[in-house]
mmCIF file of C-alpha atoms in Angstrom:
data_model
loop_
_atom_site.group_PDB
_atom_site.id
_atom_site.type_symbol
_atom_site.label_atom_id
_atom_site.label_comp_id
_atom_site.label_asym_id
_atom_site.label_seq_id
_atom_site.Cartn_x
_atom_site.Cartn_y
_atom_site.Cartn_z
ATOM 1 C CA MET A 1 0.000 0.026 0.011
ATOM 2 C CA LYS A 2 1.540 3.302 -0.994
ATOM 3 C CA LYS A 3 2.099 5.922 1.529
ATOM 4 C CA TYR A 4 -0.074 8.980 1.202
ATOM 5 C CA ASN A 5 2.654 11.207 -0.490
ATOM 6 C CA GLU A 6 3.746 8.387 -2.863
ATOM 7 C CA ILE A 7 2.018 9.262 -6.089
ATOM 8 C CA ASN A 8 3.408 10.845 -9.314
ATOM 9 C CA ASP A 9 1.692 13.372 -11.494
ATOM 10 C CA ASN A 10 0.371 10.863 -13.938
ATOM 11 C CA GLU A 11 -1.399 8.685 -11.367
ATOM 12 C CA ILE A 12 -4.852 8.805 -9.738
ATOM 13 C CA ARG A 13 -5.829 7.231 -6.516
ATOM 14 C CA VAL A 14 -9.249 6.873 -5.152
ATOM 15 C CA ILE A 15 -9.370 7.763 -1.508
ATOM 16 C CA SER A 16 -11.113 5.245 0.680
ATOM 17 C CA SER A 17 -11.560 4.361 4.240
ATOM 18 C CA ASP A 18 -9.682 1.204 3.424
ATOM 19 C CA MET A 19 -6.562 3.201 3.283
ATOM 20 C CA GLN A 20 -6.767 3.616 6.949
ATOM 21 C CA SER A 21 -7.274 -0.056 7.765
ATOM 22 C CA LYS A 22 -4.515 -1.007 5.319
ATOM 23 C CA ALA A 23 -2.078 1.255 7.031
ATOM 24 C CA PRO A 24 0.771 -0.499 8.869
ATOM 25 C CA THR A 25 -1.295 -0.289 12.101
ATOM 26 C CA SER A 26 -5.031 -0.501 12.772
ATOM 27 C CA VAL A 27 -7.074 2.461 13.586
ATOM 28 C CA LYS A 28 -7.694 1.780 17.124
ATOM 29 C CA TRP A 29 -3.963 0.993 17.669
ATOM 30 C CA TYR A 30 -2.910 3.967 15.779
ATOM 31 C CA LYS A 31 -5.126 6.076 17.792
ATOM 32 C CA LYS A 32 -4.174 4.637 21.163
ATOM 33 C CA THR A 33 -0.451 4.710 20.225
ATOM 34 C CA ASN A 34 -0.986 8.412 19.179
ATOM 35 C CA THR A 35 -2.289 9.236 22.674
ATOM 36 C CA VAL A 36 0.523 7.472 24.350
ATOM 37 C CA TRP A 37 3.122 9.234 22.398
ATOM 38 C CA PHE A 38 1.472 12.566 22.992
ATOM 39 C CA ILE A 39 1.709 11.982 26.820
ATOM 40 C CA ILE A 40 5.460 10.931 26.457
ATOM 41 C CA ILE A 41 6.279 14.033 24.357
ATOM 42 C CA ILE A 42 4.637 16.227 26.966
ATOM 43 C CA CYS A 43 6.622 14.489 29.863
ATOM 44 C CA VAL A 44 9.775 14.890 27.859
ATOM 45 C CA ILE A 45 8.986 18.616 27.227
ATOM 46 C CA ILE A 46 8.350 19.245 31.017
ATOM 47 C CA ILE A 47 11.487 17.306 32.066
ATOM 48 C CA GLY A 48 13.470 19.201 29.426
ATOM 49 C CA GLY A 49 12.167 22.470 30.633
ATOM 50 C CA PHE A 50 13.175 21.708 34.234
ATOM 51 C CA LEU A 51 16.614 20.592 33.174
ATOM 52 C CA TYR A 52 17.046 23.652 31.036
ATOM 53 C CA GLY A 53 16.075 25.861 33.847
ATOM 54 C CA PHE A 54 18.399 24.165 36.205
ATOM 55 C CA LEU A 55 21.305 24.280 33.891
ATOM 56 C CA LYS A 56 20.818 27.799 32.934
ATOM 57 C CA SER A 57 20.784 28.888 36.755
ATOM 58 C CA ASP A 58 23.936 26.709 37.159
ATOM 59 C CA ARG A 59 25.749 28.384 34.119
ATOM 60 C CA HIS A 60 27.035 31.202 36.404
ATOM 61 C CA ASN A 61 28.611 28.820 38.736
ATOM 62 C CA THR A 62 32.188 28.201 38.363
ATOM 63 C CA ILE A 63 33.016 24.891 36.557
ATOM 64 C CA GLU A 64 35.962 22.726 36.953
ATOM 65 C CA ASN A 65 36.890 21.177 33.591
ATOM 66 C CA PRO A 66 40.071 19.276 33.653
ATOM 67 C CA LEU A 67 40.231 19.113 29.816
ATOM 68 C CA THR A 68 40.135 22.852 29.130
ATOM 69 C CA ILE A 69 42.561 25.066 31.192
ATOM 70 C CA VAL A 70 42.540 28.852 30.531
ATOM 71 C CA LYS A 71 45.680 30.669 31.638
ATOM 72 C CA SER A 72 45.254 33.261 34.371
ATOM 73 C CA THR A 73 46.324 36.806 33.314
ATOM 74 C CA GLU A 74 48.087 37.212 36.581
ATOM 75 C CA SER A 75 50.537 34.238 36.201
ATOM 76 C CA ASP A 76 51.871 32.043 33.530
ATOM 77 C CA THR A 77 51.392 28.966 35.572
ATOM 78 C CA VAL A 78 48.793 26.828 34.552
ATOM 79 C CA ARG A 79 46.974 25.475 37.641
ATOM 80 C CA PRO A 80 45.167 22.157 37.076
ATOM 81 C CA SER A 81 42.325 23.147 39.341
ATOM 82 C CA THR A 82 41.638 26.464 37.580
ATOM 83 C CA THR A 83 37.968 27.117 37.436
ATOM 84 C CA ILE A 84 36.759 28.352 34.046
ATOM 85 C CA ASN A 85 33.564 29.311 32.231
ATOM 86 C CA SER A 86 33.397 27.747 28.793
ATOM 87 C CA ILE A 87 31.028 29.354 26.488
ATOM 88 C CA ILE A 88 30.146 27.376 23.428
ATOM 89 C CA LYS A 89 28.378 29.437 20.731
ATOM 90 C CA LYS A 90 25.782 27.550 18.793
ATOM 91 C CA LYS A 91 25.609 27.936 15.188
ATOM 92 C CA SER A 92 22.742 30.480 14.196
ATOM 93 C CA TYR A 93 20.088 29.630 11.961
ATOM 94 C CA VAL A 94 16.441 30.708 11.111
ATOM 95 C CA GLU A 95 13.345 28.629 12.046
ATOM 96 C CA ILE A 96 10.875 29.187 9.285
ATOM 97 C CA THR A 97 7.261 28.362 9.906
ATOM 98 C CA ASP A 98 4.433 28.510 7.429
ATOM 99 C CA THR A 99 1.017 29.463 8.723
ATOM 100 C CA THR A 100 -2.288 31.066 7.637
ATOM 101 C CA ILE A 101 -3.921 34.133 9.053
ATOM 102 C CA ASN A 102 -7.333 35.221 7.928
ATOM 103 C CA ASN A 103 -7.161 32.476 5.233
ATOM 104 C CA THR A 104 -3.933 34.174 3.724
ATOM 105 C CA PRO A 105 -0.475 32.432 3.771
ATOM 106 C CA PHE A 106 2.397 33.820 5.683
ATOM 107 C CA SER A 107 5.905 32.715 6.773
ATOM 108 C CA ILE A 108 7.375 33.368 10.134
ATOM 109 C CA PHE A 109 11.200 33.642 10.267
ATOM 110 C CA THR A 110 12.688 33.124 13.853
ATOM 111 C CA PRO A 111 16.377 33.852 14.307
ATOM 112 C CA ARG A 112 18.019 31.237 16.673
ATOM 113 C CA PHE A 113 21.277 31.765 18.433
ATOM 114 C CA ALA A 114 21.957 34.894 16.482
ATOM 115 C CA VAL A 115 22.981 38.516 17.131
ATOM 116 C CA ALA A 116 21.554 41.421 15.104
ATOM 117 C CA ARG A 117 23.158 44.319 13.533
ATOM 118 C CA LEU A 118 22.532 46.706 10.515
ATOM 119 C CA GLN A 119 24.594 46.853 7.438
ATOM 120 C CA ILE A 120 24.647 49.165 4.367
ATOM 121 C CA GLY A 121 25.409 47.635 1.032
ATOM 122 C CA THR A 122 24.720 44.613 -0.901
ATOM 123 C CA GLU A 123 28.012 42.897 -0.020
ATOM 124 C CA VAL A 124 26.352 41.260 2.898
ATOM 125 C CA LEU A 125 24.275 39.057 0.485
ATOM 126 C CA GLN A 126 27.559 37.056 -0.005
ATOM 127 C CA ASP A 127 28.154 36.791 3.588
ATOM 128 C CA THR A 128 28.304 33.031 4.230
ATOM 129 C CA ALA A 129 28.457 33.680 7.986
ATOM 130 C CA ALA A 130 24.982 35.426 7.999
ATOM 131 C CA ALA A 131 21.999 33.390 9.038
ATOM 132 C CA PHE A 132 19.421 35.840 8.051
ATOM 133 C CA VAL A 133 19.634 39.010 5.920
ATOM 134 C CA ILE A 134 16.676 41.299 5.039
ATOM 135 C CA GLN A 135 16.270 44.841 4.002
ATOM 136 C CA ALA A 136 15.502 47.365 6.757
ATOM 137 C CA ALA A 137 15.042 50.959 6.023
ATOM 138 C CA ASP A 138 13.641 52.512 2.844
ATOM 139 C CA ILE A 139 15.776 54.536 0.461
ATOM 140 C CA ARG A 140 14.685 58.052 -0.492
ATOM 141 C CA LYS A 141 13.935 58.337 -4.128
ATOM 142 C CA ASP A 142 14.890 61.900 -4.419
ATOM 143 C CA ASN A 143 18.513 61.611 -3.205
ATOM 144 C CA GLY A 144 19.168 57.905 -2.752
ATOM 145 C CA GLU A 145 19.800 58.425 1.125
ATOM 146 C CA ILE A 146 18.249 56.308 3.746
ATOM 147 C CA ALA A 147 14.903 57.412 4.792
ATOM 148 C CA GLY A 148 14.897 58.538 8.521
ATOM 149 C CA THR A 149 17.408 58.524 11.263
ATOM 150 C CA TYR A 150 19.972 55.621 10.834
ATOM 151 C CA VAL A 151 22.730 54.569 13.181
ATOM 152 C CA SER A 152 25.356 52.094 12.326
ATOM 153 C CA GLU A 153 27.818 50.900 14.816
ATOM 154 C CA GLY A 154 27.200 53.897 16.988
ATOM 155 C CA ASN A 155 27.750 56.480 14.170
ATOM 156 C CA LEU A 156 24.726 58.652 13.195
ATOM 157 C CA ILE A 157 24.698 58.112 9.351
ATOM 158 C CA CYS A 158 21.629 60.341 8.530
ATOM 159 C CA LYS A 159 18.885 61.935 10.458
ATOM 160 C CA GLY A 160 15.147 62.360 9.631
ATOM 161 C CA GLN A 161 11.797 61.631 10.998
ATOM 162 C CA SER A 162 9.572 60.407 8.097
ATOM 163 C CA LYS A 163 8.326 57.603 10.096
ATOM 164 C CA SER A 164 7.533 57.136 13.736
ATOM 165 C CA GLY A 165 8.329 53.523 14.103
ATOM 166 C CA PHE A 166 11.930 52.438 14.987
ATOM 167 C CA CYS A 167 14.090 49.604 15.671
ATOM 168 C CA ALA A 168 17.067 49.915 17.887
ATOM 169 C CA ILE A 169 19.682 47.224 18.328
ATOM 170 C CA ILE A 170 21.425 47.189 21.566
ATOM 171 C CA ASN A 171 23.773 44.644 22.320
ATOM 172 C CA GLY A 172 22.786 42.569 19.353
ATOM 173 C CA SER A 173 19.060 42.622 20.367
ATOM 174 C CA PRO A 174 16.463 44.437 18.458
ATOM 175 C CA ILE A 175 13.902 46.603 20.283
ATOM 176 C CA ILE A 176 10.779 47.820 18.409
ATOM 177 C CA GLY A 177 8.851 50.773 19.317
ATOM 178 C CA VAL A 178 6.837 53.946 17.975
ATOM 179 C CA SER A 179 7.960 57.431 19.130
ATOM 180 C CA ASP A 180 8.995 60.404 17.348
ATOM 181 C CA ALA A 181 11.783 60.940 19.992
ATOM 182 C CA THR A 182 13.274 57.955 21.773
ATOM 183 C CA PRO A 183 16.069 57.535 24.153
ATOM 184 C CA TYR A 184 17.027 54.333 22.268
ATOM 185 C CA LEU A 185 18.526 56.573 19.605
ATOM 186 C CA GLU A 186 21.000 57.914 22.019
ATOM 187 C CA GLN A 187 21.618 54.622 23.495
ATOM 188 C CA ALA A 188 22.428 53.073 20.066
ATOM 189 C CA ILE A 189 25.035 55.891 19.506
ATOM 190 C CA GLU A 190 26.567 55.416 22.967
ATOM 191 C CA THR A 191 26.785 51.714 22.924
ATOM 192 C CA ASN A 192 27.983 51.186 19.188
ATOM 193 C CA GLY A 193 24.489 49.915 18.633
ATOM 194 C CA TYR A 194 22.164 50.359 15.530
ATOM 195 C CA PHE A 195 19.014 52.311 14.722
ATOM 196 C CA PHE A 196 16.555 52.815 11.829
ATOM 197 C CA ARG A 197 13.092 54.010 11.276
ATOM 198 C CA GLN A 198 10.132 52.417 9.401
ATOM 199 C CA TYR A 199 6.360 52.615 9.331
ATOM 200 C CA PRO A 200 4.842 51.370 12.517
ATOM 201 C CA LEU A 201 2.306 48.620 11.876
ATOM 202 C CA VAL A 202 1.214 47.323 15.506
ATOM 203 C CA VAL A 203 1.625 48.950 18.749
ATOM 204 C CA GLY A 204 0.704 47.406 21.932
ATOM 205 C CA GLY A 205 -1.501 44.871 20.097
ATOM 206 C CA GLN A 206 -3.330 47.669 18.052
ATOM 207 C CA ILE A 207 -3.229 48.233 14.436
ATOM 208 C CA VAL A 208 -1.686 51.540 13.247
ATOM 209 C CA GLU A 209 -2.983 53.047 9.973
ATOM 210 C CA ASN A 210 -0.337 54.193 7.446
ATOM 211 C CA LYS A 211 -0.562 56.371 4.247
ATOM 212 C CA PRO A 212 0.916 54.174 1.550
ATOM 213 C CA LYS A 213 -1.898 52.537 -0.401
ATOM 214 C CA GLY A 214 -1.748 49.481 -2.921
ATOM 215 C CA LYS A 215 -0.791 45.967 -2.486
ATOM 216 C CA SER A 216 2.555 44.451 -2.241
ATOM 217 C CA ILE A 217 4.428 41.526 -0.574
ATOM 218 C CA ARG A 218 4.772 42.692 2.967
ATOM 219 C CA ARG A 219 7.301 42.160 5.699
ATOM 220 C CA ALA A 220 7.464 43.061 9.259
ATOM 221 C CA LEU A 221 9.880 42.882 12.231
ATOM 222 C CA ALA A 222 7.539 41.978 15.088
ATOM 223 C CA GLU A 223 7.576 40.992 18.777
ATOM 224 C CA TRP A 224 5.625 37.930 18.868
ATOM 225 C CA ASN A 225 5.435 35.457 21.825
ATOM 226 C CA ASN A 226 8.398 37.254 23.575
ATOM 227 C CA LYS A 227 10.528 36.626 20.522
ATOM 228 C CA ILE A 228 11.611 38.876 17.614
ATOM 229 C CA VAL A 229 10.568 37.422 14.399
ATOM 230 C CA VAL A 230 10.054 38.513 10.736
ATOM 231 C CA VAL A 231 6.649 37.996 9.319
ATOM 232 C CA MET A 232 6.319 37.784 5.535
ATOM 233 C CA SER A 233 3.215 37.722 3.349
ATOM 234 C CA LEU A 234 3.251 35.287 0.464
ATOM 235 C CA ASN A 235 0.456 37.208 -1.222
ATOM 236 C CA ARG A 236 0.226 40.877 -2.075
ATOM 237 C CA LEU A 237 -1.658 42.743 0.596
ATOM 238 C CA THR A 238 -2.448 46.229 1.600
ATOM 239 C CA PHE A 239 -0.618 47.743 4.660
ATOM 240 C CA HIS A 240 -4.067 47.642 6.500
ATOM 241 C CA ASP A 241 -4.696 43.913 5.726
ATOM 242 C CA PHE A 242 -1.038 43.201 6.717
ATOM 243 C CA ALA A 243 -1.216 45.003 9.899
ATOM 244 C CA GLN A 244 -4.642 43.285 10.766
ATOM 245 C CA ALA A 245 -3.021 39.940 10.169
ATOM 246 C CA LEU A 246 -0.293 40.683 12.684
ATOM 247 C CA VAL A 247 -2.950 41.901 15.149
ATOM 248 C CA ASP A 248 -4.876 38.588 14.668
ATOM 249 C CA MET A 249 -1.669 36.666 15.057
ATOM 250 C CA GLN A 250 -1.283 38.536 18.503
ATOM 251 C CA VAL A 251 1.860 40.435 17.757
ATOM 252 C CA SER A 252 2.603 42.953 20.385
ATOM 253 C CA ASN A 253 4.670 45.373 18.313
ATOM 254 C CA ALA A 254 5.750 45.414 14.711
ATOM 255 C CA ILE A 255 7.341 47.731 12.221
ATOM 256 C CA TYR A 256 7.509 47.547 8.469
ATOM 257 C CA LEU A 257 10.457 46.200 6.644
ATOM 258 C CA VAL A 258 11.179 46.861 2.899
ATOM 259 C CA GLY A 259 8.754 44.687 1.041
ATOM 260 C CA SER A 260 7.737 43.948 -2.554
ATOM 261 C CA SER A 261 9.070 41.054 -4.413
ATOM 262 C CA SER A 262 12.032 43.062 -5.461
ATOM 263 C CA SER A 263 13.471 43.160 -2.017
ATOM 264 C CA PHE A 264 16.069 40.548 -1.951
ATOM 265 C CA GLY A 265 17.188 38.632 1.133
ATOM 266 C CA PHE A 266 17.849 34.995 2.445
ATOM 267 C CA ALA A 267 17.616 32.819 5.617
ATOM 268 C CA VAL A 268 19.589 29.859 6.463
ATOM 269 C CA ASP A 269 17.624 27.038 8.102
ATOM 270 C CA SER A 270 18.736 24.640 10.709
ATOM 271 C CA ALA A 271 19.760 22.240 8.103
ATOM 272 C CA GLY A 272 22.095 24.837 6.643
ATOM 273 C CA ASN A 273 19.648 25.301 3.483
ATOM 274 C CA ARG A 274 19.976 28.800 2.140
ATOM 275 C CA ILE A 275 16.430 30.086 1.468
ATOM 276 C CA GLU A 276 16.233 33.184 -0.723
ATOM 277 C CA PHE A 277 13.284 35.465 -1.257
ATOM 278 C CA GLY A 278 12.658 38.451 -3.368
ATOM 279 C CA GLN A 279 14.527 39.301 -6.664
ATOM 280 C CA ARG A 280 18.126 40.320 -6.694
ATOM 281 C CA MET A 281 18.517 43.815 -8.397
ATOM 282 C CA ALA A 282 21.347 44.368 -10.717
ATOM 283 C CA ASN A 283 21.741 48.046 -9.737
ATOM 284 C CA ALA A 284 20.484 48.193 -6.135
ATOM 285 C CA PRO A 285 21.015 51.775 -4.721
ATOM 286 C CA LYS A 286 24.307 51.962 -2.665
ATOM 287 C CA ASN A 287 22.620 52.635 0.515
ATOM 288 C CA THR A 288 20.406 49.600 0.383
ATOM 289 C CA ASN A 289 20.665 48.433 4.016
ATOM 290 C CA TYR A 290 19.780 45.272 5.778
ATOM 291 C CA ILE A 291 19.265 43.721 9.175
ATOM 292 C CA VAL A 292 21.808 40.987 9.452
ATOM 293 C CA TRP A 293 21.536 38.144 12.011
ATOM 294 C CA GLU A 294 24.703 36.171 12.513
ATOM 295 C CA MET B 1 -25.308 12.145 6.240
ATOM 296 C CA SER B 2 -22.301 13.781 5.177
ATOM 297 C CA LYS B 3 -19.444 13.961 7.659
ATOM 298 C CA ASN B 4 -17.373 16.927 8.245
ATOM 299 C CA LEU B 5 -13.915 17.524 7.519
ATOM 300 C CA LEU B 6 -12.208 19.437 10.472
ATOM 301 C CA PHE B 7 -8.896 21.344 10.250
ATOM 302 C CA ASN B 8 -7.561 23.683 12.948
ATOM 303 C CA THR B 9 -4.533 26.027 13.205
ATOM 304 C CA SER B 10 -3.576 27.862 16.435
ATOM 305 C CA SER B 11 -6.052 30.658 15.507
ATOM 306 C CA GLU B 12 -8.622 29.109 13.153
ATOM 307 C CA LEU B 13 -11.001 26.257 12.574
ATOM 308 C CA VAL B 14 -12.042 25.063 9.403
ATOM 309 C CA CYS B 15 -15.016 22.693 9.120
ATOM 310 C CA ILE B 16 -16.408 21.487 5.857
ATOM 311 C CA PRO B 17 -19.102 18.924 5.087
ATOM 312 C CA CYS B 18 -17.487 16.194 2.735
ATOM 313 C CA ASN B 19 -20.066 16.580 -0.026
ATOM 314 C CA ALA B 20 -19.481 20.500 -0.054
ATOM 315 C CA MET B 21 -15.828 19.995 -0.906
ATOM 316 C CA VAL B 22 -15.307 20.439 -4.684
ATOM 317 C CA PHE B 23 -11.456 20.136 -5.060
ATOM 318 C CA ILE B 24 -8.254 20.782 -3.189
ATOM 319 C CA VAL B 25 -5.096 22.009 -4.828
ATOM 320 C CA ALA B 26 -1.757 21.836 -3.219
ATOM 321 C CA ASP B 27 1.232 24.325 -3.410
ATOM 322 C CA ARG B 28 4.261 23.316 -1.521
ATOM 323 C CA ASN B 29 3.228 23.500 2.197
ATOM 324 C CA TYR B 30 -0.195 24.997 1.578
ATOM 325 C CA SER B 31 -3.368 23.415 0.306
ATOM 326 C CA THR B 32 -6.385 25.509 -0.762
ATOM 327 C CA ILE B 33 -9.940 23.933 -0.344
ATOM 328 C CA THR B 34 -12.588 25.171 -2.685
ATOM 329 C CA VAL B 35 -16.006 24.543 -1.423
ATOM 330 C CA ALA B 36 -19.441 24.494 -3.217
ATOM 331 C CA ASP B 37 -20.591 27.948 -1.825
ATOM 332 C CA GLY B 38 -17.390 29.594 -3.727
ATOM 333 C CA SER B 39 -15.302 29.881 -0.542
ATOM 334 C CA GLU B 40 -11.732 29.032 -0.525
ATOM 335 C CA TYR B 41 -9.652 27.947 2.658
ATOM 336 C CA VAL B 42 -5.919 27.957 2.768
ATOM 337 C CA LEU B 43 -4.414 25.544 5.035
ATOM 338 C CA THR B 44 -0.755 24.888 5.974
ATOM 339 C CA MET B 45 -1.117 21.045 5.418
ATOM 340 C CA GLN B 46 0.231 18.873 2.548
ATOM 341 C CA LEU B 47 -2.007 17.200 0.328
ATOM 342 C CA GLY B 48 -1.082 13.712 1.713
ATOM 343 C CA GLN B 49 -2.250 14.830 5.194
ATOM 344 C CA ILE B 50 -5.523 15.975 3.804
ATOM 345 C CA GLU B 51 -5.842 12.656 1.968
ATOM 346 C CA ARG B 52 -5.479 10.853 5.162
ATOM 347 C CA ARG B 53 -7.924 13.069 6.945
ATOM 348 C CA ILE B 54 -10.533 12.375 4.245
ATOM 349 C CA SER B 55 -9.826 8.646 4.532
ATOM 350 C CA GLU B 56 -10.590 8.785 8.174
ATOM 351 C CA VAL B 57 -13.908 10.486 7.826
ATOM 352 C CA ILE B 58 -15.577 8.898 4.792
ATOM 353 C CA ASN B 59 -17.698 5.755 4.837
ATOM 354 C CA VAL B 60 -16.335 2.489 3.405
ATOM 355 C CA ALA B 61 -18.361 2.613 0.259
ATOM 356 C CA ASP B 62 -17.508 6.205 -0.462
ATOM 357 C CA ASN B 63 -15.199 6.647 -3.493
ATOM 358 C CA ARG B 64 -15.962 10.101 -4.415
ATOM 359 C CA PHE B 65 -12.625 11.541 -3.588
ATOM 360 C CA ILE B 66 -9.880 10.978 -6.166
ATOM 361 C CA ARG B 67 -6.265 12.091 -5.660
ATOM 362 C CA ILE B 68 -4.915 13.207 -9.120
ATOM 363 C CA GLY B 69 -1.188 13.507 -9.131
ATOM 364 C CA LYS B 70 0.940 15.181 -6.578
ATOM 365 C CA SER B 71 -1.198 18.366 -6.318
ATOM 366 C CA LEU B 72 -4.995 17.835 -6.592
ATOM 367 C CA ILE B 73 -7.942 16.041 -4.989
ATOM 368 C CA VAL B 74 -11.357 16.242 -6.604
ATOM 369 C CA ASN B 75 -14.829 15.284 -5.385
ATOM 370 C CA SER B 76 -16.003 13.208 -8.625
ATOM 371 C CA ASP B 77 -19.594 14.173 -7.902
ATOM 372 C CA TYR B 78 -18.740 17.547 -9.285
ATOM 373 C CA ILE B 79 -16.747 16.449 -12.380
ATOM 374 C CA THR B 80 -18.660 17.610 -15.427
ATOM 375 C CA PHE B 81 -15.993 17.591 -18.189
ATOM 376 C CA ILE B 82 -12.605 15.698 -18.829
ATOM 377 C CA ASN B 83 -10.411 16.359 -21.741
ATOM 378 C CA PRO B 84 -7.167 14.568 -21.386
ATOM 379 C CA MET B 85 -5.624 15.964 -24.610
ATOM 380 C CA ARG B 86 -6.235 19.597 -23.749
ATOM 381 C CA GLN B 87 -5.441 18.737 -19.969
ATOM 382 C CA LYS B 88 -8.727 20.191 -18.851
ATOM 383 C CA LEU B 89 -10.872 19.234 -15.881
ATOM 384 C CA THR B 90 -14.223 20.973 -15.083
ATOM 385 C CA LEU B 91 -15.886 20.678 -11.682
ATOM 386 C CA SER B 92 -19.385 22.153 -11.425
ATOM 387 C CA ASP B 93 -22.818 21.687 -9.812
ATOM 388 C CA CYS B 94 -24.376 22.777 -13.129
ATOM 389 C CA ARG B 95 -26.127 25.658 -11.306
ATOM 390 C CA THR B 96 -24.002 27.990 -9.330
ATOM 391 C CA PHE B 97 -20.368 27.342 -9.692
ATOM 392 C CA ARG B 98 -17.904 26.127 -12.404
ATOM 393 C CA HIS B 99 -14.041 25.665 -11.970
ATOM 394 C CA GLU B 100 -11.573 24.551 -14.500
ATOM 395 C CA VAL B 101 -8.473 22.738 -13.211
ATOM 396 C CA SER B 102 -5.580 21.087 -14.820
ATOM 397 C CA ALA B 103 -3.651 17.821 -14.638
ATOM 398 C CA SER B 104 -1.464 15.645 -16.647
ATOM 399 C CA LYS B 105 -2.806 13.887 -19.841
ATOM 400 C CA GLU B 106 -2.112 10.508 -18.311
ATOM 401 C CA ALA B 107 -3.817 11.251 -15.192
ATOM 402 C CA LEU B 108 -6.861 12.700 -16.808
ATOM 403 C CA LYS B 109 -7.094 9.658 -19.036
ATOM 404 C CA ALA B 110 -6.851 7.476 -16.085
ATOM 405 C CA LEU B 111 -9.597 9.393 -14.405
ATOM 406 C CA LYS B 112 -11.787 9.417 -17.568
ATOM 407 C CA ASP B 113 -11.532 5.498 -17.762
ATOM 408 C CA PHE B 114 -12.283 5.263 -14.077
ATOM 409 C CA ILE B 115 -15.342 7.324 -14.324
ATOM 410 C CA GLU B 116 -16.562 5.448 -17.227
ATOM 411 C CA LYS B 117 -16.108 2.059 -15.527
ATOM 412 C CA GLU B 118 -18.033 3.362 -12.506
ATOM 413 C CA ALA B 119 -20.834 4.693 -14.876
ATOM 414 C CA ALA B 120 -21.032 1.283 -16.391
ATOM 415 C CA LYS B 121 -21.442 -0.651 -13.074
#
């Protein structure tokens, strides 16, 4: 009996209830096994959560590791009982989830074990160390400059206030908000952080109306379930419909990212596969800028 | 009595009587169900998963639902026109709706043969 997905395009198959009974296991046994597995998985998750919490609180304690010895800065003598903290950096990747909201397909990109920054220029698209690259601030059509205030590595690149939404990246973590004047701008400058402005879409779970009309592929940087994610529409939507979908998804705050099918970027999943989206433009403006997670 | 097909996500529930389902077309990780009233529902399920769900719900003697290739499931009660050479398949209730879908010549030929055999019984 063929499995459900084993069919080629030249074949047809009548769907019958016999498919269920001809499955490797009977219906009752399958359902019973399904419930048992569900309980086992829940127990594993609970135990895993306890262990994670225990290990996390224990991370600050000194660890004696006889295999890895770090030289003290005060002495050249290596002491066998030197206590060290070993930090292992996990490889960053992006968790990609497909979902539907209001009957419209979306993809949610969640960076894992990654640190964020901003970068100007399309060279970053060739960066093999980056896990996720997506366009951030808009480019002004009149002079080719970045629209709105932009800070990179603590340097104020340009100033403007065309949009009230902002993203500040402080110590590698994005913070999203809506404010004409925000202390996060000064903090980004003082801490060698990053800052850019964009249209606000959702504030405190409430929709924000914006001026631009028309439909396009939409993208947003959002706070969702206490995580920073990027939400991307697969269909062309208006600003309003996109923001409404974010609200329905229970996003707390969200700002717009450069959308349209011409906005190119990529994400690397846990298997190391590079998933590209948008179209790569041959003559992208020199100030095309990206949020990069690495 | 027609049983219902139930699909749920974290935020939505879709419940469709089997005899109202006209066809389902799959596109990568998404499947779109077209219903007799003209509605369309997009699900984050692959076609194989939907096929399994249908098989769990229908009766033993029910052989209306036919999978055609990798990306299409149709309710044969609504098949009104098959042209394998032009790769056209029309689904309609002959009153309120009409949909045209496409499949491979070989699959539509097999479908045509199957329906002819069923009609001859």
